[in-house]
CSV table of C-alpha atoms and ligand atoms in Angstrom, one decimal:
chain,number,residue,atom,x,y,z
C,1,UNK,CA,-4.0,-10.4,-16.1
C,2,UNK,CA,-7.2,-10.4,-14.0
C,3,UNK,CA,-9.4,-7.2,-13.9
C,4,UNK,CA,-8.6,-6.7,-10.2
C,5,UNK,CA,-4.9,-6.5,-10.9
C,6,UNK,CA,-5.5,-4.2,-14.0
C,7,UNK,CA,-7.3,-1.8,-11.7
C,8,UNK,CA,-4.3,-1.8,-9.2
C,9,UNK,CA,-1.9,-1.3,-12.1
C,10,UNK,CA,-4.0,1.6,-13.5
C,11,UNK,CA,-3.8,3.2,-10.1
C,12,UNK,CA,-0.1,2.8,-10.0
C,13,UNK,CA,0.5,4.5,-13.3
C,14,UNK,CA,-1.6,7.5,-12.5
C,15,UNK,CA,0.8,8.5,-9.7
C,16,UNK,CA,3.2,10.6,-11.9
C,17,UNK,CA,0.1,12.1,-13.7
C,18,UNK,CA,-1.4,13.3,-10.4
C,19,UNK,CA,2.0,14.5,-9.2
C,20,UNK,CA,2.3,16.5,-12.4
C,21,UNK,CA,-1.2,18.0,-12.0
C,22,UNK,CA,-0.3,19.2,-8.5
C,23,UNK,CA,3.0,20.6,-9.5
C,24,UNK,CA,1.3,22.5,-12.3
C,25,UNK,CA,-1.5,23.8,-9.9
C,26,UNK,CA,-4.3,21.7,-11.4
C,27,UNK,CA,-5.5,21.1,-7.8
C,28,UNK,CA,-9.2,20.4,-8.4
C,29,UNK,CA,-8.5,17.7,-11.1
C,30,UNK,CA,-5.8,16.2,-8.8
C,31,UNK,CA,-8.3,16.1,-5.9
C,32,UNK,CA,-10.8,14.2,-8.1
C,33,UNK,CA,-8.0,11.9,-9.4
C,34,UNK,CA,-6.9,11.0,-5.8
C,35,UNK,CA,-10.5,10.4,-4.9
C,36,UNK,CA,-10.8,8.1,-7.9
C,37,UNK,CA,-7.6,6.3,-6.9
C,38,UNK,CA,-9.2,5.7,-3.4
C,39,UNK,CA,-12.4,4.3,-5.0
C,40,UNK,CA,-10.2,2.0,-7.2
C,41,UNK,CA,-8.6,0.7,-4.0
C,42,UNK,CA,-12.0,-0.6,-2.9
C,43,UNK,CA,-12.8,-1.8,-6.4
C,44,UNK,CA,-9.8,-4.0,-7.0
C,45,UNK,CA,-10.4,-5.8,-3.6
C,46,UNK,CA,-14.1,-6.2,-4.5
C,47,UNK,CA,-13.3,-7.7,-7.9
C,48,UNK,CA,-10.6,-10.1,-6.5
C,49,UNK,CA,-13.0,-11.4,-3.9
C,50,UNK,CA,-16.1,-11.6,-6.2
C,51,UNK,CA,-14.2,-13.6,-8.9
C,52,UNK,CA,-12.2,-15.5,-6.3
C,53,UNK,CA,-8.9,-14.2,-7.7
C,54,UNK,CA,-7.2,-13.3,-4.4
C,55,UNK,CA,-3.6,-14.0,-5.5
C,56,UNK,CA,-0.1,-13.4,-4.2
C,57,UNK,CA,0.5,-10.9,-7.1
C,58,UNK,CA,-2.7,-9.0,-6.4
C,59,UNK,CA,-2.0,-8.8,-2.7
C,60,UNK,CA,1.3,-7.2,-3.4
C,61,UNK,CA,0.3,-5.0,-6.4
C,62,UNK,CA,-2.6,-3.4,-4.5
C,63,UNK,CA,-0.7,-1.9,-1.5
C,64,UNK,CA,2.3,-1.1,-3.7
C,65,UNK,CA,0.0,1.0,-6.0
C,66,UNK,CA,-1.4,2.7,-2.9
C,67,UNK,CA,2.0,3.5,-1.6
C,68,UNK,CA,3.2,5.0,-4.9
C,69,UNK,CA,0.1,7.2,-5.4
C,70,UNK,CA,0.0,8.3,-1.8
C,71,UNK,CA,3.7,9.1,-1.3
C,72,UNK,CA,4.1,10.8,-4.8
C,73,UNK,CA,1.0,13.0,-4.4
C,74,UNK,CA,1.7,13.8,-0.7
C,75,UNK,CA,5.3,14.7,-1.6
C,76,UNK,CA,4.1,17.0,-4.5
C,77,UNK,CA,1.6,18.7,-2.1
C,78,UNK,CA,4.3,19.2,0.4
C,79,UNK,CA,6.6,20.7,-2.2
C,80,UNK,CA,3.8,23.2,-2.9
C,81,UNK,CA,3.5,24.0,0.8
C,82,UNK,CA,0.0,22.4,1.0
C,83,UNK,CA,0.9,19.5,3.3
C,84,UNK,CA,3.5,19.5,6.1
C,85,UNK,CA,6.8,17.9,5.3
C,86,UNK,CA,6.7,16.0,8.6
C,87,UNK,CA,3.6,14.1,7.5
C,88,UNK,CA,5.2,13.1,4.2
C,89,UNK,CA,8.2,11.9,6.2
C,90,UNK,CA,5.9,9.7,8.4
C,91,UNK,CA,4.2,8.2,5.3
C,92,UNK,CA,7.6,7.5,3.7
C,93,UNK,CA,9.2,6.1,6.8
C,94,UNK,CA,6.4,3.6,7.5
C,95,UNK,CA,6.2,2.5,3.8
C,96,UNK,CA,10.0,2.2,3.5
C,97,UNK,CA,9.9,-0.1,6.5
C,98,UNK,CA,7.0,-2.2,5.1
C,99,UNK,CA,8.8,-2.5,1.7
C,100,UNK,CA,12.0,-3.6,3.5
C,101,UNK,CA,10.0,-6.1,5.5
C,102,UNK,CA,8.3,-7.4,2.4
C,103,UNK,CA,11.6,-7.8,0.6
C,104,UNK,CA,13.0,-9.7,3.6
C,105,UNK,CA,10.2,-12.3,3.5
C,106,UNK,CA,10.4,-12.6,-0.3
C,107,UNK,CA,14.1,-13.4,-0.1
C,108,UNK,CA,13.4,-15.9,2.8
C,109,UNK,CA,10.7,-17.7,0.8
C,110,UNK,CA,12.9,-17.8,-2.3
C,111,UNK,CA,15.8,-19.3,-0.4
C,112,UNK,CA,13.5,-21.9,1.3
C,113,UNK,CA,12.1,-22.9,-2.1
C,114,UNK,CA,15.7,-23.3,-3.5
C,115,UNK,CA,16.7,-25.5,-0.5
C,116,UNK,CA,13.6,-27.7,-1.0
C,117,UNK,CA,14.4,-28.1,-4.7
C,118,UNK,CA,18.0,-29.0,-3.9
C,119,UNK,CA,16.9,-31.5,-1.2
C,120,UNK,CA,14.9,-33.5,-3.7
C,121,UNK,CA,17.3,-33.0,-6.5
C,122,UNK,CA,14.8,-31.2,-8.7
C,123,UNK,CA,15.5,-28.4,-11.1
C,124,UNK,CA,14.9,-25.0,-9.5
C,125,UNK,CA,11.2,-24.1,-9.5
C,126,UNK,CA,11.6,-21.2,-7.1
C,127,UNK,CA,10.1,-18.9,-9.7
C,128,UNK,CA,6.8,-20.9,-9.7
C,129,UNK,CA,3.8,-20.1,-7.7
C,130,UNK,CA,4.6,-23.0,-5.4
C,131,UNK,CA,7.5,-20.9,-4.0
C,132,UNK,CA,5.1,-18.1,-3.0
C,133,UNK,CA,2.4,-19.8,-0.9
C,134,UNK,CA,1.4,-16.6,1.0
C,135,UNK,CA,-0.6,-13.5,0.2
C,136,UNK,CA,-0.3,-10.2,2.0
C,137,UNK,CA,-3.3,-9.4,4.3
C,138,UNK,CA,-3.2,-5.8,5.5
C,139,UNK,CA,-4.1,-5.1,9.1
C,140,UNK,CA,-7.6,-3.5,9.6
C,141,UNK,CA,-5.9,-0.3,11.0
C,142,UNK,CA,-3.9,-0.2,7.7
C,143,UNK,CA,-7.0,-0.3,5.6
C,144,UNK,CA,-8.5,2.6,7.6
C,145,UNK,CA,-5.2,4.4,7.4
C,146,UNK,CA,-5.0,4.1,3.6
C,147,UNK,CA,-8.6,5.4,3.4
C,148,UNK,CA,-7.6,8.3,5.7
C,149,UNK,CA,-4.5,9.1,3.6
C,150,UNK,CA,-6.5,9.2,0.4
C,151,UNK,CA,-9.2,11.4,2.1
C,152,UNK,CA,-6.5,13.8,3.5
C,153,UNK,CA,-4.6,14.1,0.2
C,154,UNK,CA,-7.8,14.7,-1.8
C,155,UNK,CA,-9.1,17.2,0.8
C,156,UNK,CA,-5.7,19.1,0.9
C,157,UNK,CA,-5.7,19.3,-2.9
C,158,UNK,CA,-9.3,20.6,-3.0
C,159,UNK,CA,-8.4,23.1,-0.3
C,160,UNK,CA,-5.5,24.3,-2.4
C,161,UNK,CA,-7.9,24.7,-5.4
C,162,UNK,CA,-10.2,26.8,-3.3
C,163,UNK,CA,-7.3,28.7,-1.6
C,164,UNK,CA,-8.2,27.8,1.9
C,165,UNK,CA,-4.6,27.5,2.9
C,166,UNK,CA,-2.7,25.0,5.2
C,167,UNK,CA,-4.0,26.6,8.4
C,168,UNK,CA,-7.5,25.1,7.6
C,169,UNK,CA,-8.4,23.5,11.0
C,170,UNK,CA,-10.1,20.5,9.2
C,171,UNK,CA,-6.9,19.8,7.2
C,172,UNK,CA,-4.8,20.2,10.4
C,173,UNK,CA,-7.0,17.7,12.2
C,174,UNK,CA,-6.9,15.2,9.3
C,175,UNK,CA,-3.1,15.5,9.2
C,176,UNK,CA,-2.9,14.7,12.9
C,177,UNK,CA,-5.3,11.8,12.7
C,178,UNK,CA,-3.7,10.2,9.6
C,179,UNK,CA,-0.2,10.8,11.0
C,180,UNK,CA,-1.2,8.9,14.1
C,181,UNK,CA,-2.9,6.0,12.3
C,182,UNK,CA,0.2,5.8,10.0
C,183,UNK,CA,2.5,5.5,13.1
C,184,UNK,CA,0.1,3.0,14.8
C,185,UNK,CA,-0.2,0.8,11.8
C,186,UNK,CA,3.6,0.7,11.3
C,187,UNK,CA,4.0,-0.2,15.0
C,188,UNK,CA,1.4,-3.0,14.8
C,189,UNK,CA,3.1,-4.4,11.7
C,190,UNK,CA,6.4,-4.4,13.5
C,191,UNK,CA,4.8,-6.1,16.5
C,192,UNK,CA,3.4,-8.8,14.3
C,193,UNK,CA,6.8,-9.5,12.7
C,194,UNK,CA,8.6,-9.5,16.1
C,195,UNK,CA,6.1,-12.0,17.5
C,196,UNK,CA,7.1,-14.5,14.8
C,197,UNK,CA,10.9,-14.3,15.1
C,198,UNK,CA,11.7,-17.3,12.9
C,199,UNK,CA,8.6,-17.9,10.9
C,200,UNK,CA,5.9,-15.9,9.0
C,201,UNK,CA,3.6,-13.6,10.8
C,202,UNK,CA,0.2,-15.3,10.3
C,203,UNK,CA,-1.8,-12.1,10.9
C,204,UNK,CA,-0.2,-10.5,7.7
C,205,UNK,CA,0.9,-13.4,5.6
C,206,UNK,CA,-1.9,-15.8,4.8
C,207,UNK,CA,-1.6,-19.2,3.0
C,208,UNK,CA,-3.0,-18.8,-0.5
Z,1,LIG,O1,-0.4,0.2,3.5
Z,1,LIG,P1,-0.6,-1.2,3.9
Z,1,LIG,O2,0.5,-2.1,3.3
Z,1,LIG,O3,-0.7,-1.4,5.3
Z,1,LIG,O4,-1.9,-1.8,3.2
Z,1,LIG,C1,-3.1,-1.2,3.2
Z,1,LIG,C2,-3.6,-1.4,1.8
Z,1,LIG,O5,-3.0,-0.4,1.0
Z,1,LIG,C3,-5.1,-1.3,1.7
Z,1,LIG,O6,-5.5,-1.5,0.4
């Protein structure tokens, strides 16, 4: 596995650790760990581009790792009364829709590959990389949103460590901003899909 994907995978597996830190009130370590996860989100993309390893797998693993870390830590902070439950609901709702959308296109690609194989009388090769000619390209607003989510969660955790409380105006502003960018990014993904009713939305699914 390429270094870029190892970085994404490492981020993914830290999610339960960070959640455990928050639940057990180790807020300052959790804040650092979330910030490190945010830095690793930049690093995996940089490594993939530098070594020309921008792959289908990497393009899925990277946002999945982000979603797991962000939702798990935001849910843990909400359970501790540090982040509003509504914000976590917005994060979860958008990411559930994105995962459902991703699953829809994965099944569609798989079925098309099976049909192609059947048409030429070849054994099924739908598992091969030929069947997955697209990589996922996040919208720019989504990259900004992910950055904002990491910042908000890290700041909230730091605030909990310092006892500033959830009425901190900076935290409240961050929650409103990131809640809005989450909704906006979900709406723009939905628009991209709806504009390509029978095909693949080229603004988010790029040929490998
Ligand atoms: O949350 P997404 O799927 O819009 O993707 C944004 C990526 O996580 C950026 O690395």
